[in-house]
Amino acid sequence: MKSAVLPGDGIGPEIVAEALKVLERLRGNGISIETEVAAIGGAGYDVAGQPLPEATLGLARQADAVLLGAVGGPRYDALPRELRPERGILAIRKALGLFANLRPALLYPELSDASTLKAEVVAGLDLMIVRELTGDIYFGQPRGRRSNAAGEAEGFDTMLYSASEIRRIARIGFEIARKRDRRLCSVDKANVLDTSILWREEVTAAAKGYPDVELSHMYVDNAAMQLVRNPRQFDVIVTGNLFGDILSDEASMLAGSIGMLPSASLDANNKGLYEPIHGSAPDIAGQNKANPLATILSLAMMFRYTFGRPDLGARIEGAVRKVLGAGLRTADIALAGGPSIGTRQMGDAVVSALSSYP
Ligand code: IPM
Ligand code: MG
């Protein structure tokens, strides 16, 4: 097995380093995983003039899995869109066909005090957002800038889904719901958008193959509201690229901090790219302050989904819980005025918890 490691920018290299410590500790459990590092995002632009250098894409293509940190930073903000760091992530998702983005939002009981929402609203939270990742307004054509008849500048993008794109992500949503509480909520804006009307028709048609899963539909504005009103009503949410981007950031706060949420982006054969859902946090980069747990939990997802080792995934997750249970916190999840530890100390704590975890 081979994993490409793409640290990226900002806090990316620091948090990835901690996940690699965890990987190192797990060696010798009947797994041999080779790793190779390459540049993406601003780092890719610096070394090769492109946010997704050819060599990086080549490595990612031949690897079984990709571990990614984060991309972006103020140094690259003035670049044209095609050269911006974010473009590197979007391009690798598209090139590898990683259409299914799984974003679990799980509140560890040890962190019920870290959410900005009342503890009784978020207690027991365990939901999964299944976000379509290679279509929608992110990739639809045409897009661009033009002048209108009055000579005024206009910017435009195209929201677009084909029936087959909707059906394949719907099936992933149903399959995942089947392994959980068997409830799938499809989120769209079918009261306004043609794309969403097709979305709803296709998801409804796909439901015929999953009579054991209860399907519901919700408009995205209502879903945004329901997520903070009563998040435990959800089991699995399936939605398009743009709505999923927004709702998954919202859901991260239910789980205490965006620094806690991992993600997996899978192709049709479970090849996956694993990354925290948070960004590169340039304001705290290089200061040993970032929370590495979302990246470490992304590694756990890699063991579950690509390497077929749910036992090792569970072991990593168990070690994270143990560390949180011992009261260890990085600044983002610390109690107001309470003590916090740094990125490296958090990584070390997880590694030592792994050693004692059965
Ligand atoms: C995410 C991020 C990306 C997205 C950016 C960095 C392109 O916000 O993974 O959620 O919009 O998909
Ligand atoms: Mg996002």
Short mmCIF file of C-alpha atoms and ligand atoms in Angstrom, two decimals:
data_model
loop_
_atom_site.label_atom_id
_atom_site.label_comp_id
_atom_site.label_asym_id
_atom_site.label_seq_id
_atom_site.Cartn_x
_atom_site.Cartn_y
_atom_site.Cartn_z
CA MET A 1 0.00 0.00 0.00
CA LYS A 2 1.17 3.48 -0.78
CA SER A 3 0.03 6.82 0.52
CA ALA A 4 0.86 10.16 -1.05
CA VAL A 5 1.37 12.83 1.59
CA LEU A 6 0.58 16.42 0.59
CA PRO A 7 1.15 18.77 3.53
CA GLY A 8 0.25 21.96 1.64
CA ASP A 9 0.41 25.39 3.27
CA GLY A 10 -0.04 27.22 6.57
CA ILE A 11 -0.61 24.76 9.41
CA GLY A 12 -0.75 21.88 6.85
CA PRO A 13 2.84 20.66 7.38
CA GLU A 14 2.52 20.77 11.20
CA ILE A 15 -0.71 18.80 11.44
CA VAL A 16 0.36 16.26 8.81
CA ALA A 17 3.60 15.66 10.74
CA GLU A 18 1.53 14.60 13.76
CA ALA A 19 -0.62 12.24 11.69
CA LEU A 20 2.58 10.69 10.31
CA LYS A 21 3.80 10.06 13.86
CA VAL A 22 0.59 8.12 14.45
CA LEU A 23 1.07 6.17 11.21
CA GLU A 24 4.64 5.38 12.23
CA ARG A 25 3.45 4.07 15.60
CA LEU A 26 1.00 1.71 13.88
CA ARG A 27 3.62 0.08 11.70
CA GLY A 28 4.05 -3.60 12.32
CA ASN A 29 0.34 -4.35 12.72
CA GLY A 30 0.31 -6.44 9.60
CA ILE A 31 0.30 -3.35 7.43
CA SER A 32 3.05 -1.90 5.35
CA ILE A 33 2.32 1.56 4.09
CA GLU A 34 4.88 3.43 2.11
CA THR A 35 4.62 7.22 2.14
CA GLU A 36 5.90 9.81 -0.30
CA VAL A 37 5.63 13.57 0.15
CA ALA A 38 4.76 16.07 -2.61
CA ALA A 39 3.76 19.72 -2.90
CA ILE A 40 0.26 21.07 -3.43
CA GLY A 41 -1.44 24.47 -3.16
CA GLY A 42 0.79 27.47 -2.56
CA ALA A 43 3.69 25.09 -1.92
CA GLY A 44 3.09 23.61 -5.40
CA TYR A 45 3.05 27.07 -6.91
CA ASP A 46 6.35 27.87 -5.17
CA VAL A 47 8.18 24.78 -6.45
CA ALA A 48 6.54 24.23 -9.84
CA GLY A 49 4.50 27.32 -10.67
CA GLN A 50 1.24 25.38 -10.32
CA PRO A 51 -1.06 24.58 -7.40
CA LEU A 52 -1.21 20.95 -8.57
CA PRO A 53 2.20 20.11 -10.08
CA GLU A 54 2.32 17.25 -12.62
CA ALA A 55 4.61 15.25 -10.34
CA THR A 56 2.14 15.56 -7.46
CA LEU A 57 -0.78 14.41 -9.56
CA GLY A 58 1.32 11.53 -10.91
CA LEU A 59 2.18 10.42 -7.38
CA ALA A 60 -1.44 10.73 -6.24
CA ARG A 61 -2.60 8.66 -9.22
CA GLN A 62 -0.34 5.74 -8.41
CA ALA A 63 -0.91 5.87 -4.64
CA ASP A 64 -3.76 3.96 -2.97
CA ALA A 65 -4.58 6.91 -0.75
CA VAL A 66 -3.68 10.56 -0.30
CA LEU A 67 -3.26 12.39 3.01
CA LEU A 68 -3.65 16.14 2.62
CA GLY A 69 -3.08 18.95 5.12
CA ALA A 70 -4.54 22.26 3.99
CA VAL A 71 -3.88 24.86 1.32
CA GLY A 72 -3.95 28.63 0.97
CA GLY A 73 -2.38 31.72 2.43
CA PRO A 74 -2.26 35.49 2.08
CA ARG A 75 0.87 35.28 -0.08
CA TYR A 76 -1.20 33.68 -2.84
CA ASP A 77 -4.37 35.76 -2.56
CA ALA A 78 -3.54 38.01 -5.49
CA LEU A 79 -2.90 35.16 -7.95
CA PRO A 80 -5.39 34.59 -10.77
CA ARG A 81 -8.04 31.97 -9.93
CA GLU A 82 -6.37 29.19 -11.95
CA LEU A 83 -3.16 29.51 -9.92
CA ARG A 84 -4.67 29.91 -6.49
CA PRO A 85 -3.90 27.19 -3.91
CA GLU A 86 -7.59 26.15 -3.67
CA ARG A 87 -7.41 25.26 -7.34
CA GLY A 88 -4.93 22.50 -6.40
CA ILE A 89 -7.49 20.78 -4.19
CA LEU A 90 -10.32 21.17 -6.68
CA ALA A 91 -8.14 19.85 -9.51
CA ILE A 92 -6.96 16.77 -7.62
CA ARG A 93 -10.54 15.93 -6.58
CA LYS A 94 -11.67 16.19 -10.19
CA ALA A 95 -8.67 14.41 -11.74
CA LEU A 96 -8.97 11.44 -9.38
CA GLY A 97 -12.77 11.27 -9.67
CA LEU A 98 -13.24 11.66 -5.91
CA PHE A 99 -16.96 12.35 -6.09
CA ALA A 100 -18.05 11.16 -2.66
CA ASN A 101 -17.01 13.34 0.24
CA LEU A 102 -17.82 11.90 3.67
CA ARG A 103 -17.80 14.39 6.51
CA PRO A 104 -18.77 12.87 9.83
CA ALA A 105 -19.70 15.24 12.65
CA LEU A 106 -19.35 13.40 15.89
CA LEU A 107 -19.36 15.02 19.28
CA TYR A 108 -17.00 13.25 21.62
CA PRO A 109 -18.73 13.34 25.02
CA GLU A 110 -15.45 14.65 26.43
CA LEU A 111 -15.94 17.79 24.30
CA SER A 112 -19.57 18.61 25.03
CA ASP A 113 -18.37 21.80 26.70
CA ALA A 114 -16.38 22.97 23.66
CA SER A 115 -19.31 23.66 21.32
CA THR A 116 -20.77 27.13 21.25
CA LEU A 117 -24.19 25.45 21.34
CA LYS A 118 -25.85 24.34 24.57
CA ALA A 119 -24.57 20.96 25.74
CA GLU A 120 -28.10 19.49 25.76
CA VAL A 121 -28.57 20.38 22.07
CA VAL A 122 -25.39 18.70 20.87
CA ALA A 123 -25.00 15.83 23.36
CA GLY A 124 -24.90 12.52 21.50
CA LEU A 125 -24.47 14.17 18.10
CA ASP A 126 -23.43 11.68 15.42
CA LEU A 127 -24.24 12.66 11.87
CA MET A 128 -22.65 12.07 8.51
CA ILE A 129 -22.71 14.57 5.67
CA VAL A 130 -22.27 12.99 2.25
CA ARG A 131 -21.27 15.81 -0.07
CA GLU A 132 -21.02 15.43 -3.85
CA LEU A 133 -17.56 16.72 -4.70
CA THR A 134 -16.85 16.85 -8.42
CA GLY A 135 -19.91 18.58 -9.88
CA ASP A 136 -22.30 21.46 -9.20
CA ILE A 137 -21.51 25.16 -9.46
CA TYR A 138 -17.89 24.36 -8.52
CA PHE A 139 -17.24 22.89 -11.97
CA GLY A 140 -20.23 23.79 -14.17
CA GLN A 141 -19.60 25.53 -17.47
CA PRO A 142 -19.90 28.21 -18.68
CA ARG A 143 -18.44 30.43 -16.01
CA GLY A 144 -16.50 33.61 -16.08
CA ARG A 145 -16.67 37.36 -16.45
CA ARG A 146 -18.25 39.45 -19.15
CA SER A 147 -19.71 42.87 -19.79
CA ASN A 148 -23.44 43.29 -20.00
CA ALA A 149 -25.24 45.44 -22.58
CA ALA A 150 -24.77 48.51 -20.40
CA GLY A 151 -21.02 47.86 -20.26
CA GLU A 152 -21.12 46.81 -16.63
CA ALA A 153 -18.97 43.89 -15.42
CA GLU A 154 -20.78 40.63 -14.64
CA GLY A 155 -19.53 37.43 -13.01
CA PHE A 156 -21.36 34.15 -13.60
CA ASP A 157 -21.17 30.45 -12.69
CA THR A 158 -23.31 27.50 -13.72
CA MET A 159 -24.98 25.14 -11.28
CA LEU A 160 -25.22 21.84 -13.11
CA TYR A 161 -25.78 18.16 -12.30
CA SER A 162 -26.39 15.25 -14.61
CA ALA A 163 -28.83 12.53 -13.58
CA SER A 164 -26.03 9.96 -13.33
CA GLU A 165 -23.94 12.19 -11.06
CA ILE A 166 -26.92 12.58 -8.73
CA ARG A 167 -27.74 8.87 -8.75
CA ARG A 168 -24.21 7.75 -7.88
CA ILE A 169 -23.91 10.07 -4.87
CA ALA A 170 -27.45 9.17 -3.78
CA ARG A 171 -26.45 5.50 -3.78
CA ILE A 172 -23.45 6.28 -1.56
CA GLY A 173 -25.79 8.13 0.81
CA PHE A 174 -28.17 5.18 0.96
CA GLU A 175 -25.34 2.65 1.44
CA ILE A 176 -23.91 4.65 4.33
CA ALA A 177 -27.33 5.14 5.93
CA ARG A 178 -27.84 1.39 5.71
CA LYS A 179 -24.81 0.85 7.93
CA ARG A 180 -26.00 3.46 10.43
CA ASP A 181 -29.51 4.43 11.60
CA ARG A 182 -31.10 3.94 8.15
CA ARG A 183 -32.28 7.52 7.76
CA LEU A 184 -31.21 9.65 4.82
CA CYS A 185 -32.09 13.33 4.42
CA SER A 186 -31.50 14.77 0.95
CA VAL A 187 -30.87 18.53 1.02
CA ASP A 188 -31.66 20.71 -2.00
CA LYS A 189 -33.34 23.93 -3.07
CA ALA A 190 -36.05 22.36 -5.20
CA ASN A 191 -38.46 25.23 -4.52
CA VAL A 192 -36.25 27.50 -6.64
CA LEU A 193 -33.57 25.70 -8.68
CA ASP A 194 -34.01 23.43 -11.71
CA THR A 195 -30.83 21.59 -10.74
CA SER A 196 -32.47 20.75 -7.41
CA ILE A 197 -35.72 19.58 -9.00
CA LEU A 198 -33.74 17.01 -10.99
CA TRP A 199 -31.73 16.20 -7.83
CA ARG A 200 -34.91 15.42 -5.89
CA GLU A 201 -36.36 13.28 -8.71
CA GLU A 202 -33.18 11.22 -9.02
CA VAL A 203 -32.71 10.72 -5.28
CA THR A 204 -36.35 9.66 -5.01
CA ALA A 205 -35.87 7.18 -7.87
CA ALA A 206 -32.69 5.79 -6.26
CA ALA A 207 -34.64 5.20 -3.02
CA LYS A 208 -36.51 2.33 -4.70
CA GLY A 209 -33.36 0.23 -4.36
CA TYR A 210 -33.21 0.92 -0.61
CA PRO A 211 -36.64 0.21 0.89
CA ASP A 212 -35.00 -0.32 4.29
CA VAL A 213 -33.76 3.29 4.42
CA GLU A 214 -36.18 6.11 5.31
CA LEU A 215 -35.69 9.00 2.87
CA SER A 216 -36.67 12.60 3.61
CA HIS A 217 -36.07 15.85 1.72
CA MET A 218 -35.25 19.25 3.11
CA TYR A 219 -34.56 22.68 1.62
CA VAL A 220 -31.06 23.90 2.33
CA ASP A 221 -32.14 27.04 4.20
CA ASN A 222 -34.28 24.95 6.52
CA ALA A 223 -31.47 22.40 6.90
CA ALA A 224 -29.08 25.16 7.98
CA MET A 225 -31.61 26.19 10.62
CA GLN A 226 -32.44 22.63 11.75
CA LEU A 227 -28.74 21.84 12.19
CA VAL A 228 -28.47 24.32 15.03
CA ARG A 229 -32.04 23.88 16.31
CA ASN A 230 -32.03 20.09 16.67
CA PRO A 231 -29.01 18.46 15.01
CA ARG A 232 -29.75 15.01 16.41
CA GLN A 233 -32.74 14.65 14.09
CA PHE A 234 -30.21 13.84 11.33
CA ASP A 235 -28.49 10.55 10.65
CA VAL A 236 -27.08 10.89 7.11
CA ILE A 237 -27.41 14.01 4.96
CA VAL A 238 -26.74 13.78 1.22
CA THR A 239 -26.33 16.99 -0.74
CA GLY A 240 -24.58 18.76 -3.60
CA ASN A 241 -21.13 20.29 -3.62
CA LEU A 242 -21.95 23.88 -2.66
CA PHE A 243 -24.62 23.14 -0.06
CA GLY A 244 -22.37 20.43 1.43
CA ASP A 245 -19.45 22.84 1.68
CA ILE A 246 -21.54 25.26 3.72
CA LEU A 247 -23.45 22.77 5.87
CA SER A 248 -20.31 20.84 6.80
CA ASP A 249 -18.62 23.95 8.18
CA GLU A 250 -21.77 24.64 10.16
CA ALA A 251 -21.90 21.06 11.44
CA SER A 252 -18.28 21.26 12.57
CA MET A 253 -19.20 23.76 15.27
CA LEU A 254 -21.70 21.27 16.67
CA ALA A 255 -18.76 18.96 17.26
CA GLY A 256 -16.89 21.55 19.29
CA SER A 257 -14.37 22.86 16.80
CA ILE A 258 -13.63 22.77 13.13
CA GLY A 259 -10.26 21.44 14.30
CA MET A 260 -11.91 18.10 15.09
CA LEU A 261 -13.53 17.16 11.78
CA PRO A 262 -11.92 14.68 9.37
CA SER A 263 -13.07 13.85 5.87
CA ALA A 264 -12.71 11.20 3.21
CA SER A 265 -13.16 11.83 -0.51
CA LEU A 266 -13.66 8.57 -2.35
CA ASP A 267 -13.77 7.42 -5.96
CA ALA A 268 -15.84 4.50 -7.19
CA ASN A 269 -13.19 2.00 -5.96
CA ASN A 270 -12.57 3.37 -2.46
CA LYS A 271 -9.38 5.07 -3.42
CA GLY A 272 -9.45 8.09 -1.18
CA LEU A 273 -8.10 11.47 -0.32
CA TYR A 274 -8.19 12.18 3.40
CA GLU A 275 -8.04 15.67 4.83
CA PRO A 276 -9.29 17.75 7.74
CA ILE A 277 -12.20 19.94 6.70
CA HIS A 278 -10.57 23.06 8.10
CA GLY A 279 -8.29 25.42 6.21
CA SER A 280 -4.63 26.39 6.45
CA ALA A 281 -5.07 28.94 9.29
CA PRO A 282 -2.16 31.17 8.22
CA ASP A 283 -2.64 33.30 11.35
CA ILE A 284 -1.38 30.51 13.61
CA ALA A 285 0.92 28.68 11.16
CA GLY A 286 4.32 27.66 12.51
CA GLN A 287 3.38 28.46 16.10
CA ASN A 288 2.66 24.94 17.39
CA LYS A 289 -0.94 25.98 18.12
CA ALA A 290 -3.01 24.10 15.54
CA ASN A 291 -5.19 21.16 16.51
CA PRO A 292 -3.85 18.04 14.71
CA LEU A 293 -6.82 15.84 15.67
CA ALA A 294 -8.86 16.37 12.49
CA THR A 295 -5.86 15.17 10.46
CA ILE A 296 -5.20 12.26 12.80
CA LEU A 297 -8.89 11.30 12.56
CA SER A 298 -8.61 11.59 8.75
CA LEU A 299 -5.86 8.98 8.95
CA ALA A 300 -8.29 6.81 10.93
CA MET A 301 -10.76 7.15 8.04
CA MET A 302 -8.00 6.08 5.64
CA PHE A 303 -7.61 2.84 7.56
CA ARG A 304 -11.36 2.30 7.50
CA TYR A 305 -12.19 3.10 3.90
CA THR A 306 -9.09 2.52 1.77
CA PHE A 307 -6.94 0.09 3.73
CA GLY A 308 -9.83 -2.09 4.92
CA ARG A 309 -8.60 -1.95 8.52
CA PRO A 310 -11.51 -0.60 10.58
CA ASP A 311 -9.78 -2.10 13.64
CA LEU A 312 -6.86 0.31 13.27
CA GLY A 313 -9.24 3.19 12.52
CA ALA A 314 -11.08 2.43 15.74
CA ARG A 315 -7.79 2.22 17.59
CA ILE A 316 -6.80 5.73 16.50
CA GLU A 317 -10.24 7.07 17.38
CA GLY A 318 -10.03 5.36 20.76
CA ALA A 319 -6.66 6.98 21.42
CA VAL A 320 -8.09 10.41 20.54
CA ARG A 321 -10.97 9.88 22.97
CA LYS A 322 -8.57 8.82 25.65
CA VAL A 323 -6.48 11.95 25.23
CA LEU A 324 -9.57 14.17 25.33
CA GLY A 325 -10.84 12.22 28.34
CA ALA A 326 -7.58 13.02 30.11
CA GLY A 327 -8.43 16.71 29.61
CA LEU A 328 -5.73 17.46 27.05
CA ARG A 329 -6.81 20.30 24.75
CA THR A 330 -5.33 22.43 22.04
CA ALA A 331 -6.34 26.10 22.27
CA ASP A 332 -9.37 25.76 19.94
CA ILE A 333 -11.07 23.23 22.23
CA ALA A 334 -9.76 24.45 25.58
CA LEU A 335 -12.17 25.63 28.26
CA ALA A 336 -12.27 29.40 28.61
CA GLY A 337 -9.18 30.35 30.54
CA GLY A 338 -8.21 26.66 30.84
CA PRO A 339 -4.81 25.18 30.00
CA SER A 340 -3.92 24.11 26.51
CA ILE A 341 -1.15 22.17 24.82
CA GLY A 342 0.55 22.57 21.45
CA THR A 343 0.26 20.70 18.16
CA ARG A 344 3.28 18.44 18.81
CA GLN A 345 2.27 17.69 22.38
CA MET A 346 -1.20 16.67 21.17
CA GLY A 347 0.33 14.38 18.54
CA ASP A 348 2.65 12.84 21.14
CA ALA A 349 -0.26 12.32 23.52
CA VAL A 350 -2.22 10.41 20.86
CA VAL A 351 0.84 8.28 20.07
CA SER A 352 1.33 7.36 23.69
CA ALA A 353 -2.39 6.69 24.16
CA LEU A 354 -2.13 4.29 21.20
CA SER A 355 0.55 2.34 22.99
CA SER A 356 -1.66 1.71 25.99
CA TYR A 357 -4.88 1.26 24.08
CA PRO A 358 -5.65 -2.47 23.65
C1 IPM B 1 -13.54 22.42 1.68
C2 IPM B 1 -12.92 23.73 1.30
C3 IPM B 1 -12.70 23.74 -0.21
C4 IPM B 1 -14.05 23.66 -0.88
C5 IPM B 1 -11.87 24.93 -0.74
C6 IPM B 1 -10.54 25.05 -0.05
C7 IPM B 1 -11.70 24.86 -2.22
O1 IPM B 1 -13.70 24.78 1.75
O2 IPM B 1 -12.92 21.36 1.44
O3 IPM B 1 -14.64 22.43 2.23
O4 IPM B 1 -14.72 24.70 -1.07
O5 IPM B 1 -14.46 22.55 -1.22
MG MG B 2 -15.34 24.20 2.93
#
